[in-house]
Amino acid sequence: MLQKVIIFIPAIEKGGVERNAIWVSNELAKRGYQVDVVFVRSEEGQLKKFHPLVHCVKMQYKRIPALNQRLSDAFSIRKEFGKYLAGQDNKHTVVLAFQSASVAIGVCRKHKVKVICRLSNHPSAVKYEKSKLRKISEFVKPYTYKKADQVIGNSERLSEDFGKLIHKKVITIYNPIDFTQIEQAVTEEIPEELKREAADFKGRLLITVGRITRQKDMQTLLKGYAASRAKEKSMLWIVGEGGERDEISQLIGQLHLEEHVHLLGYQSNVYKFMKYADLFVQTSLYEGCPNALIEAVAAGLPAIATDCLSGPDEVLLQGQGGDLIPIGDAAKLAERIDAYFDDPKELQEKQRFAKAKLDRFKNETTMERYINLLEQVLEG
């Protein structure tokens, strides 16, 4: 019988993966399972988001200067995690790895502890990322992940495609959306300065939410927006932080968008910004299943998204629930932005259709699938 779940996540940062790990930890703890979250570092404020019943176990951390941050995290946690697992009851425990799963799999196999690893991005990521370490990581995944007791994908396409790589079935469990939380979160207010800005651009306010990184391809977003007729009488809010912020700031200047783009940084409550927006835009190069897109639909926003692998086509129901455009196509993005502001009715109708089909992302559905899988893996 399952008694304990160990959440393996070396770095608790402020992204979608971390948010899912926190949610799963809290929901399992509230249902009576012992939950340990094993990590080596966390960003400010993240540990406060865990339920009081969740036990956060910080491993000894030593930054390795020659390695990038994530690889340093993985190396640091490996030895300490082995010592930690040696003291666990492997007959009633399952490890659920959200990050650096290749490390978790190797240590778990050594200590005969069942392990489930979760995929958050499609393997096509390797085509777009410039980092050699990232490319190596994606190349190695099929060889290590197939040794896990089970692999989870967060979209049907991701599960199907990765399953072919490892020659075993990958289970799909969608990212959870708390509709009640969204209803509560939208009641909060944004700063007065932004309220005035929203009022100035009422009916013509675009928004995107996501890390400012290579994956999100904010360059195409800005170029498409700059090429649109709508730009002259509209505003674009970019909610998020990331390593490419300086580059994006420079591009905003080069495209003469200083009066039409506002970088709002990381925000713990994105819904209070979404409620003022009229159109959500996402230009990712790759995804797993995009949280922000699901949340935008849930918050009532019509959406335009790149038809990347994977997730947007499932969320937007192959184009029936929103507009899908080719990856990197700024001209097509400009065309769809203008089409929306010329006549919003079609995209608004698509949004209502997509929102009506969001039950598959409900918290209850997702948690039930996690618990069933954890029990099956332990018994198997």
mmCIF file of C-alpha atoms in Angstrom:
data_model
loop_
_atom_site.group_PDB
_atom_site.id
_atom_site.type_symbol
_atom_site.label_atom_id
_atom_site.label_comp_id
_atom_site.label_asym_id
_atom_site.label_seq_id
_atom_site.Cartn_x
_atom_site.Cartn_y
_atom_site.Cartn_z
ATOM 1 C CA MET A 1 0.000 0.000 0.000
ATOM 2 C CA LEU A 2 1.281 3.461 -0.933
ATOM 3 C CA GLN A 3 2.228 5.471 2.135
ATOM 4 C CA LYS A 4 4.854 7.944 1.005
ATOM 5 C CA VAL A 5 5.571 9.974 -2.143
ATOM 6 C CA ILE A 6 8.937 11.658 -2.633
ATOM 7 C CA ILE A 7 8.863 14.634 -4.985
ATOM 8 C CA PHE A 8 12.261 14.994 -6.679
ATOM 9 C CA ILE A 9 12.875 18.543 -7.915
ATOM 10 C CA PRO A 10 16.449 19.837 -7.444
ATOM 11 C CA ALA A 11 15.600 23.514 -8.092
ATOM 12 C CA ILE A 12 12.298 25.034 -6.997
ATOM 13 C CA GLU A 13 12.147 28.042 -9.285
ATOM 14 C CA LYS A 14 9.138 30.065 -10.484
ATOM 15 C CA GLY A 15 7.943 28.206 -13.560
ATOM 16 C CA GLY A 16 5.173 25.880 -14.648
ATOM 17 C CA VAL A 17 7.033 22.709 -13.673
ATOM 18 C CA GLU A 18 7.577 23.971 -10.137
ATOM 19 C CA ARG A 19 3.970 25.088 -9.837
ATOM 20 C CA ASN A 20 2.781 21.620 -10.812
ATOM 21 C CA ALA A 21 5.173 19.975 -8.353
ATOM 22 C CA ILE A 22 3.920 22.209 -5.536
ATOM 23 C CA TRP A 23 0.297 21.484 -6.406
ATOM 24 C CA VAL A 24 0.798 17.700 -6.565
ATOM 25 C CA SER A 25 2.702 17.743 -3.253
ATOM 26 C CA ASN A 26 -0.023 19.712 -1.497
ATOM 27 C CA GLU A 27 -2.903 17.655 -2.856
ATOM 28 C CA LEU A 28 -1.253 14.353 -1.899
ATOM 29 C CA ALA A 29 -0.520 15.648 1.613
ATOM 30 C CA LYS A 30 -4.124 16.791 2.054
ATOM 31 C CA ARG A 31 -5.269 13.286 1.123
ATOM 32 C CA GLY A 32 -3.212 11.710 3.900
ATOM 33 C CA TYR A 33 -0.046 10.622 2.092
ATOM 34 C CA GLN A 34 3.370 11.360 3.554
ATOM 35 C CA VAL A 35 5.087 13.754 1.162
ATOM 36 C CA ASP A 36 8.766 14.706 1.106
ATOM 37 C CA VAL A 37 10.007 17.292 -1.384
ATOM 38 C CA VAL A 38 13.713 16.792 -2.064
ATOM 39 C CA PHE A 39 15.653 19.764 -3.458
ATOM 40 C CA VAL A 40 18.968 21.633 -3.281
ATOM 41 C CA ARG A 41 17.862 25.231 -3.851
ATOM 42 C CA SER A 42 14.706 27.299 -4.078
ATOM 43 C CA GLU A 43 13.816 30.814 -5.144
ATOM 44 C CA GLU A 44 12.511 33.294 -2.611
ATOM 45 C CA GLY A 45 8.989 32.624 -1.401
ATOM 46 C CA GLN A 46 8.561 29.249 -3.090
ATOM 47 C CA LEU A 47 8.797 27.073 0.036
ATOM 48 C CA LYS A 48 5.951 29.044 1.631
ATOM 49 C CA LYS A 49 3.627 27.708 -1.063
ATOM 50 C CA PHE A 50 3.834 24.142 0.260
ATOM 51 C CA HIS A 51 1.140 22.810 2.587
ATOM 52 C CA PRO A 52 2.255 22.568 6.253
ATOM 53 C CA LEU A 53 1.986 18.761 6.029
ATOM 54 C CA VAL A 54 4.579 18.627 3.224
ATOM 55 C CA HIS A 55 8.106 17.933 4.478
ATOM 56 C CA CYS A 56 10.673 19.942 2.499
ATOM 57 C CA VAL A 57 14.071 18.206 2.582
ATOM 58 C CA LYS A 58 16.941 20.449 1.526
ATOM 59 C CA MET A 59 20.008 18.527 0.407
ATOM 60 C CA GLN A 60 23.542 19.842 0.833
ATOM 61 C CA TYR A 61 24.367 22.089 -2.106
ATOM 62 C CA LYS A 62 27.695 22.985 -3.609
ATOM 63 C CA ARG A 63 27.763 25.136 -6.720
ATOM 64 C CA ILE A 64 30.121 23.739 -9.363
ATOM 65 C CA PRO A 65 31.501 26.765 -11.275
ATOM 66 C CA ALA A 66 32.375 24.806 -14.413
ATOM 67 C CA LEU A 67 28.770 23.668 -14.898
ATOM 68 C CA ASN A 68 25.590 25.560 -15.679
ATOM 69 C CA GLN A 69 23.105 26.011 -12.840
ATOM 70 C CA ARG A 70 20.769 23.093 -13.614
ATOM 71 C CA LEU A 71 23.606 20.620 -14.198
ATOM 72 C CA SER A 72 25.258 21.767 -10.980
ATOM 73 C CA ASP A 73 21.946 21.155 -9.175
ATOM 74 C CA ALA A 74 21.746 17.621 -10.548
ATOM 75 C CA PHE A 75 25.313 16.731 -9.591
ATOM 76 C CA SER A 76 24.873 18.192 -6.113
ATOM 77 C CA ILE A 77 21.733 16.264 -5.317
ATOM 78 C CA ARG A 78 22.812 12.862 -6.665
ATOM 79 C CA LYS A 79 25.015 11.676 -3.791
ATOM 80 C CA GLU A 80 22.867 13.147 -1.029
ATOM 81 C CA PHE A 81 19.702 11.690 -2.562
ATOM 82 C CA GLY A 82 21.246 8.215 -2.453
ATOM 83 C CA LYS A 83 21.958 8.570 1.269
ATOM 84 C CA TYR A 84 18.423 9.814 1.824
ATOM 85 C CA LEU A 85 16.818 6.915 -0.103
ATOM 86 C CA ALA A 86 18.850 4.368 1.860
ATOM 87 C CA GLY A 87 16.755 5.256 4.902
ATOM 88 C CA GLN A 88 13.356 4.932 3.192
ATOM 89 C CA ASP A 89 10.864 2.062 3.200
ATOM 90 C CA ASN A 90 11.036 1.073 -0.448
ATOM 91 C CA LYS A 91 8.014 -1.244 -0.196
ATOM 92 C CA HIS A 92 5.599 1.620 0.456
ATOM 93 C CA THR A 93 7.306 4.531 -1.290
ATOM 94 C CA VAL A 94 7.321 5.965 -4.824
ATOM 95 C CA VAL A 95 9.541 8.755 -6.161
ATOM 96 C CA LEU A 96 7.929 11.243 -8.552
ATOM 97 C CA ALA A 97 10.608 13.158 -10.478
ATOM 98 C CA PHE A 98 9.703 16.547 -11.944
ATOM 99 C CA GLN A 99 13.243 17.663 -12.840
ATOM 100 C CA SER A 100 16.585 16.014 -13.667
ATOM 101 C CA ALA A 101 14.747 12.701 -13.792
ATOM 102 C CA SER A 102 17.729 10.862 -15.294
ATOM 103 C CA VAL A 103 19.538 11.382 -11.974
ATOM 104 C CA ALA A 104 16.520 10.234 -9.950
ATOM 105 C CA ILE A 105 16.075 7.104 -12.063
ATOM 106 C CA GLY A 106 19.680 5.979 -11.598
ATOM 107 C CA VAL A 107 19.625 6.477 -7.825
ATOM 108 C CA CYS A 108 16.191 4.868 -7.416
ATOM 109 C CA ARG A 109 17.180 1.766 -9.357
ATOM 110 C CA LYS A 110 20.246 1.349 -7.161
ATOM 111 C CA HIS A 111 18.113 1.508 -4.012
ATOM 112 C CA LYS A 112 15.199 -0.494 -5.473
ATOM 113 C CA VAL A 113 12.682 2.341 -5.074
ATOM 114 C CA LYS A 114 9.925 2.702 -7.674
ATOM 115 C CA VAL A 115 10.219 5.892 -9.726
ATOM 116 C CA ILE A 116 7.899 7.804 -12.035
ATOM 117 C CA CYS A 117 9.292 10.625 -14.153
ATOM 118 C CA ARG A 118 7.302 13.462 -15.650
ATOM 119 C CA LEU A 119 7.983 15.097 -19.021
ATOM 120 C CA SER A 120 7.172 18.778 -19.352
ATOM 121 C CA ASN A 121 8.388 19.536 -22.897
ATOM 122 C CA HIS A 122 8.231 17.833 -26.276
ATOM 123 C CA PRO A 123 11.464 16.228 -27.597
ATOM 124 C CA SER A 124 11.415 18.759 -30.457
ATOM 125 C CA ALA A 125 12.967 21.188 -27.951
ATOM 126 C CA VAL A 126 16.370 19.888 -29.043
ATOM 127 C CA LYS A 127 15.934 21.548 -32.457
ATOM 128 C CA TYR A 128 15.523 25.006 -30.993
ATOM 129 C CA GLU A 129 17.728 25.211 -27.927
ATOM 130 C CA LYS A 130 21.207 26.648 -28.492
ATOM 131 C CA SER A 131 22.776 25.153 -25.366
ATOM 132 C CA LYS A 132 24.921 22.105 -26.087
ATOM 133 C CA LEU A 133 24.207 20.775 -22.590
ATOM 134 C CA ARG A 134 20.472 21.046 -23.232
ATOM 135 C CA LYS A 135 20.851 19.191 -26.515
ATOM 136 C CA ILE A 136 22.838 16.433 -24.802
ATOM 137 C CA SER A 137 20.221 16.222 -22.060
ATOM 138 C CA GLU A 138 17.405 15.777 -24.567
ATOM 139 C CA PHE A 139 19.448 13.183 -26.479
ATOM 140 C CA VAL A 140 20.080 11.138 -23.317
ATOM 141 C CA LYS A 141 16.479 11.191 -22.056
ATOM 142 C CA PRO A 142 15.125 8.231 -24.075
ATOM 143 C CA TYR A 143 17.946 5.997 -22.840
ATOM 144 C CA THR A 144 17.438 6.851 -19.172
ATOM 145 C CA TYR A 145 13.679 7.416 -19.009
ATOM 146 C CA LYS A 146 12.890 3.979 -20.411
ATOM 147 C CA LYS A 147 14.409 2.578 -17.198
ATOM 148 C CA ALA A 148 11.795 4.373 -15.075
ATOM 149 C CA ASP A 149 8.846 2.381 -13.776
ATOM 150 C CA GLN A 150 6.529 4.797 -15.546
ATOM 151 C CA VAL A 151 6.753 7.985 -17.587
ATOM 152 C CA ILE A 152 4.125 10.748 -17.594
ATOM 153 C CA GLY A 153 3.559 13.218 -20.414
ATOM 154 C CA ASN A 154 1.401 16.317 -20.013
ATOM 155 C CA SER A 155 -0.173 16.140 -23.467
ATOM 156 C CA GLU A 156 -1.385 13.289 -25.678
ATOM 157 C CA ARG A 157 1.012 14.177 -28.495
ATOM 158 C CA LEU A 158 3.985 14.374 -26.135
ATOM 159 C CA SER A 159 3.106 10.983 -24.646
ATOM 160 C CA GLU A 160 2.642 9.419 -28.067
ATOM 161 C CA ASP A 161 5.880 10.749 -29.550
ATOM 162 C CA PHE A 162 8.067 10.028 -26.514
ATOM 163 C CA GLY A 163 6.509 6.585 -26.185
ATOM 164 C CA LYS A 164 7.816 5.781 -29.654
ATOM 165 C CA LEU A 165 11.321 6.811 -28.590
ATOM 166 C CA ILE A 166 11.395 4.579 -25.510
ATOM 167 C CA HIS A 167 9.236 1.762 -26.917
ATOM 168 C CA LYS A 168 6.812 1.765 -23.996
ATOM 169 C CA LYS A 169 3.520 3.398 -23.148
ATOM 170 C CA VAL A 170 3.690 6.902 -21.705
ATOM 171 C CA ILE A 171 0.706 7.949 -19.584
ATOM 172 C CA THR A 172 -0.898 11.343 -20.174
ATOM 173 C CA ILE A 173 -1.815 13.436 -17.150
ATOM 174 C CA TYR A 174 -2.731 17.004 -18.027
ATOM 175 C CA ASN A 175 -1.606 20.025 -16.030
ATOM 176 C CA PRO A 176 -4.224 20.882 -13.390
ATOM 177 C CA ILE A 177 -6.249 24.080 -13.451
ATOM 178 C CA ASP A 178 -7.988 25.329 -10.304
ATOM 179 C CA PHE A 179 -11.074 27.100 -11.638
ATOM 180 C CA THR A 180 -12.103 28.200 -8.152
ATOM 181 C CA GLN A 181 -8.698 29.811 -7.607
ATOM 182 C CA ILE A 182 -9.020 31.682 -10.906
ATOM 183 C CA GLU A 183 -12.391 33.092 -9.831
ATOM 184 C CA GLN A 184 -10.850 34.279 -6.567
ATOM 185 C CA ALA A 185 -7.612 35.564 -8.109
ATOM 186 C CA VAL A 186 -9.308 37.832 -10.640
ATOM 187 C CA THR A 187 -10.886 39.794 -7.783
ATOM 188 C CA GLU A 188 -7.447 41.143 -6.820
ATOM 189 C CA GLU A 189 -6.412 44.435 -8.356
ATOM 190 C CA ILE A 190 -3.424 45.608 -10.349
ATOM 191 C CA PRO A 191 -1.542 48.868 -9.581
ATOM 192 C CA GLU A 192 -3.402 52.102 -10.350
ATOM 193 C CA GLU A 193 -0.897 53.054 -13.047
ATOM 194 C CA LEU A 194 -1.674 49.860 -14.952
ATOM 195 C CA LYS A 195 -5.416 50.276 -14.407
ATOM 196 C CA ARG A 196 -5.188 53.668 -16.107
ATOM 197 C CA GLU A 197 -3.165 52.124 -18.936
ATOM 198 C CA ALA A 198 -5.736 49.348 -19.333
ATOM 199 C CA ALA A 199 -8.502 51.963 -19.441
ATOM 200 C CA ASP A 200 -6.636 53.911 -22.138
ATOM 201 C CA PHE A 201 -6.401 50.787 -24.290
ATOM 202 C CA LYS A 202 -9.747 49.216 -23.374
ATOM 203 C CA GLY A 203 -10.788 46.755 -26.063
ATOM 204 C CA ARG A 204 -7.283 46.719 -27.563
ATOM 205 C CA LEU A 205 -5.043 45.187 -24.906
ATOM 206 C CA LEU A 206 -2.963 42.097 -25.733
ATOM 207 C CA ILE A 207 -1.206 39.941 -23.161
ATOM 208 C CA THR A 208 1.281 37.094 -23.053
ATOM 209 C CA VAL A 209 2.469 35.168 -19.993
ATOM 210 C CA GLY A 210 5.682 33.162 -19.829
ATOM 211 C CA ARG A 211 9.383 33.145 -19.166
ATOM 212 C CA ILE A 212 11.405 35.404 -21.427
ATOM 213 C CA THR A 213 13.523 32.589 -22.826
ATOM 214 C CA ARG A 214 14.403 30.998 -26.143
ATOM 215 C CA GLN A 215 11.468 28.574 -25.779
ATOM 216 C CA LYS A 216 8.836 31.325 -25.729
ATOM 217 C CA ASP A 217 10.228 33.098 -28.837
ATOM 218 C CA MET A 218 9.215 36.598 -27.778
ATOM 219 C CA GLN A 219 11.095 37.861 -30.859
ATOM 220 C CA THR A 220 8.362 36.547 -33.157
ATOM 221 C CA LEU A 221 5.714 37.982 -30.833
ATOM 222 C CA LEU A 222 7.244 41.472 -31.015
ATOM 223 C CA LYS A 223 7.908 41.350 -34.755
ATOM 224 C CA GLY A 224 4.367 40.176 -35.466
ATOM 225 C CA TYR A 225 2.882 42.802 -33.206
ATOM 226 C CA ALA A 226 5.057 45.525 -34.769
ATOM 227 C CA ALA A 227 3.845 44.500 -38.237
ATOM 228 C CA SER A 228 0.169 44.643 -37.291
ATOM 229 C CA ARG A 229 -2.129 47.582 -37.996
ATOM 230 C CA ALA A 230 -3.542 47.120 -34.498
ATOM 231 C CA LYS A 231 -0.245 48.193 -32.931
ATOM 232 C CA GLU A 232 -0.947 51.902 -33.403
ATOM 233 C CA LYS A 233 -3.964 51.886 -31.096
ATOM 234 C CA SER A 234 -3.159 49.002 -28.747
ATOM 235 C CA MET A 235 -0.867 47.859 -25.919
ATOM 236 C CA LEU A 236 0.948 44.565 -25.296
ATOM 237 C CA TRP A 237 1.641 43.394 -21.753
ATOM 238 C CA ILE A 238 4.404 40.802 -21.316
ATOM 239 C CA VAL A 239 4.125 39.069 -17.936
ATOM 240 C CA GLY A 240 7.241 37.095 -17.022
ATOM 241 C CA GLU A 241 10.981 37.182 -16.445
ATOM 242 C CA GLY A 242 13.896 35.343 -17.977
ATOM 243 C CA GLY A 243 17.399 35.316 -19.357
ATOM 244 C CA GLU A 244 16.477 37.076 -22.603
ATOM 245 C CA ARG A 245 14.897 40.149 -20.991
ATOM 246 C CA ASP A 246 17.739 42.475 -22.028
ATOM 247 C CA GLU A 247 17.624 41.200 -25.601
ATOM 248 C CA ILE A 248 13.862 41.664 -25.729
ATOM 249 C CA SER A 249 14.139 45.167 -24.264
ATOM 250 C CA GLN A 250 16.599 46.063 -27.046
ATOM 251 C CA LEU A 251 14.288 44.623 -29.701
ATOM 252 C CA ILE A 252 11.389 46.681 -28.346
ATOM 253 C CA GLY A 253 13.532 49.759 -28.950
ATOM 254 C CA GLN A 254 14.654 48.646 -32.406
ATOM 255 C CA LEU A 255 11.028 48.094 -33.439
ATOM 256 C CA HIS A 256 9.980 51.439 -31.921
ATOM 257 C CA LEU A 257 7.496 49.753 -29.602
ATOM 258 C CA GLU A 258 8.398 51.607 -26.400
ATOM 259 C CA GLU A 259 4.933 53.202 -26.243
ATOM 260 C CA HIS A 260 3.129 49.961 -27.015
ATOM 261 C CA VAL A 261 4.852 47.201 -25.011
ATOM 262 C CA HIS A 262 5.058 46.964 -21.227
ATOM 263 C CA LEU A 263 7.338 44.411 -19.547
ATOM 264 C CA LEU A 264 5.608 43.595 -16.252
ATOM 265 C CA GLY A 265 8.086 41.040 -14.883
ATOM 266 C CA TYR A 266 7.181 37.955 -12.864
ATOM 267 C CA GLN A 267 3.740 38.079 -11.247
ATOM 268 C CA SER A 268 2.423 35.488 -8.782
ATOM 269 C CA ASN A 269 -1.149 36.277 -9.824
ATOM 270 C CA VAL A 270 -1.440 36.548 -13.603
ATOM 271 C CA TYR A 271 -5.241 36.408 -13.606
ATOM 272 C CA LYS A 272 -5.681 39.940 -12.270
ATOM 273 C CA PHE A 273 -3.794 41.135 -15.364
ATOM 274 C CA MET A 274 -5.643 38.813 -17.729
ATOM 275 C CA LYS A 275 -9.026 40.225 -16.690
ATOM 276 C CA TYR A 276 -8.106 43.552 -18.298
ATOM 277 C CA ALA A 277 -6.842 41.996 -21.535
ATOM 278 C CA ASP A 278 -8.750 41.327 -24.734
ATOM 279 C CA LEU A 279 -6.464 38.874 -26.533
ATOM 280 C CA PHE A 280 -3.911 36.297 -25.392
ATOM 281 C CA VAL A 281 -0.941 35.537 -27.661
ATOM 282 C CA GLN A 282 1.657 32.766 -27.300
ATOM 283 C CA THR A 283 4.514 32.203 -29.761
ATOM 284 C CA SER A 284 6.376 29.229 -28.262
ATOM 285 C CA LEU A 285 8.841 27.143 -30.267
ATOM 286 C CA TYR A 286 7.933 24.083 -28.229
ATOM 287 C CA GLU A 287 5.838 23.163 -25.207
ATOM 288 C CA GLY A 288 4.574 20.181 -23.292
ATOM 289 C CA CYS A 289 1.150 21.460 -22.407
ATOM 290 C CA PRO A 290 1.168 25.239 -21.884
ATOM 291 C CA ASN A 291 -0.284 26.284 -18.515
ATOM 292 C CA ALA A 292 -0.627 29.927 -19.494
ATOM 293 C CA LEU A 293 -2.681 29.090 -22.578
ATOM 294 C CA ILE A 294 -5.067 26.898 -20.582
ATOM 295 C CA GLU A 295 -5.396 29.598 -17.932
ATOM 296 C CA ALA A 296 -6.062 32.278 -20.542
ATOM 297 C CA VAL A 297 -8.902 30.231 -22.023
ATOM 298 C CA ALA A 298 -10.255 29.573 -18.525
ATOM 299 C CA ALA A 299 -10.070 33.307 -17.771
ATOM 300 C CA GLY A 300 -12.180 34.051 -20.842
ATOM 301 C CA LEU A 301 -9.501 35.278 -23.251
ATOM 302 C CA PRO A 302 -9.568 34.514 -26.995
ATOM 303 C CA ALA A 303 -6.187 33.085 -27.961
ATOM 304 C CA ILE A 304 -3.687 32.963 -30.803
ATOM 305 C CA ALA A 305 -0.877 30.405 -30.371
ATOM 306 C CA THR A 306 1.827 28.761 -32.436
ATOM 307 C CA ASP A 307 1.001 25.221 -33.497
ATOM 308 C CA CYS A 308 4.141 23.895 -31.826
ATOM 309 C CA LEU A 309 4.821 20.464 -30.392
ATOM 310 C CA SER A 310 3.038 19.923 -28.180
ATOM 311 C CA GLY A 311 -0.112 21.057 -26.417
ATOM 312 C CA PRO A 312 -1.525 24.194 -28.084
ATOM 313 C CA ASP A 313 -3.494 22.183 -30.644
ATOM 314 C CA GLU A 314 -4.984 20.054 -27.842
ATOM 315 C CA VAL A 315 -5.898 23.066 -25.715
ATOM 316 C CA LEU A 316 -7.331 24.943 -28.716
ATOM 317 C CA LEU A 317 -8.990 21.819 -30.129
ATOM 318 C CA GLN A 318 -7.108 21.731 -33.436
ATOM 319 C CA GLY A 319 -8.080 25.335 -34.165
ATOM 320 C CA GLN A 320 -11.743 25.078 -33.202
ATOM 321 C CA GLY A 321 -11.008 26.761 -29.858
ATOM 322 C CA GLY A 322 -8.570 29.442 -31.004
ATOM 323 C CA ASP A 323 -6.226 30.454 -33.814
ATOM 324 C CA LEU A 324 -3.140 28.325 -34.491
ATOM 325 C CA ILE A 325 -0.285 29.785 -36.532
ATOM 326 C CA PRO A 326 3.036 28.354 -37.803
ATOM 327 C CA ILE A 327 6.100 28.597 -35.547
ATOM 328 C CA GLY A 328 8.153 31.745 -36.142
ATOM 329 C CA ASP A 329 5.666 33.261 -38.600
ATOM 330 C CA ALA A 330 5.495 36.942 -37.618
ATOM 331 C CA ALA A 331 3.517 37.876 -40.736
ATOM 332 C CA LYS A 332 0.794 35.324 -39.956
ATOM 333 C CA LEU A 333 0.675 36.532 -36.370
ATOM 334 C CA ALA A 334 0.188 40.123 -37.530
ATOM 335 C CA GLU A 335 -2.579 38.962 -39.856
ATOM 336 C CA ARG A 336 -4.456 37.116 -37.076
ATOM 337 C CA ILE A 337 -4.064 39.998 -34.594
ATOM 338 C CA ASP A 338 -5.561 42.399 -37.132
ATOM 339 C CA ALA A 339 -8.313 39.935 -38.028
ATOM 340 C CA TYR A 340 -9.311 39.762 -34.376
ATOM 341 C CA PHE A 341 -9.438 43.506 -33.824
ATOM 342 C CA ASP A 342 -11.257 44.020 -37.147
ATOM 343 C CA ASP A 343 -13.961 41.553 -36.118
ATOM 344 C CA PRO A 344 -13.538 39.746 -32.765
ATOM 345 C CA LYS A 345 -16.709 37.658 -32.939
ATOM 346 C CA GLU A 346 -15.208 34.530 -34.576
ATOM 347 C CA LEU A 347 -12.308 34.191 -32.141
ATOM 348 C CA GLN A 348 -14.562 34.985 -29.185
ATOM 349 C CA GLU A 349 -16.870 32.163 -30.267
ATOM 350 C CA LYS A 350 -13.876 29.813 -30.521
ATOM 351 C CA GLN A 351 -12.857 30.805 -26.990
ATOM 352 C CA ARG A 352 -16.282 29.908 -25.602
ATOM 353 C CA PHE A 353 -16.067 26.517 -27.326
ATOM 354 C CA ALA A 354 -12.574 25.856 -25.886
ATOM 355 C CA LYS A 355 -13.610 26.914 -22.384
ATOM 356 C CA ALA A 356 -16.582 24.553 -22.446
ATOM 357 C CA LYS A 357 -14.145 21.671 -23.051
ATOM 358 C CA LEU A 358 -11.732 22.383 -20.164
ATOM 359 C CA ASP A 359 -13.058 19.692 -17.809
ATOM 360 C CA ARG A 360 -10.132 17.438 -18.675
ATOM 361 C CA PHE A 361 -7.837 19.916 -16.903
ATOM 362 C CA LYS A 362 -9.808 20.032 -13.652
ATOM 363 C CA ASN A 363 -7.861 19.506 -10.425
ATOM 364 C CA GLU A 364 -9.996 16.558 -9.390
ATOM 365 C CA THR A 365 -9.463 14.717 -12.680
ATOM 366 C CA THR A 366 -5.701 15.268 -12.601
ATOM 367 C CA MET A 367 -5.284 14.226 -8.942
ATOM 368 C CA GLU A 368 -7.317 11.064 -9.429
ATOM 369 C CA ARG A 369 -5.040 10.057 -12.298
ATOM 370 C CA TYR A 370 -1.899 10.720 -10.249
ATOM 371 C CA ILE A 371 -3.089 8.655 -7.283
ATOM 372 C CA ASN A 372 -4.228 5.755 -9.471
ATOM 373 C CA LEU A 373 -0.870 5.709 -11.257
ATOM 374 C CA LEU A 374 1.163 5.897 -8.030
ATOM 375 C CA GLU A 375 -0.783 2.966 -6.573
ATOM 376 C CA GLN A 376 -0.439 0.920 -9.765
ATOM 377 C CA VAL A 377 3.311 1.505 -9.997
ATOM 378 C CA LEU A 378 3.872 0.468 -6.383
ATOM 379 C CA GLU A 379 1.790 -2.690 -6.792
ATOM 380 C CA GLY A 380 3.374 -3.516 -10.150
#
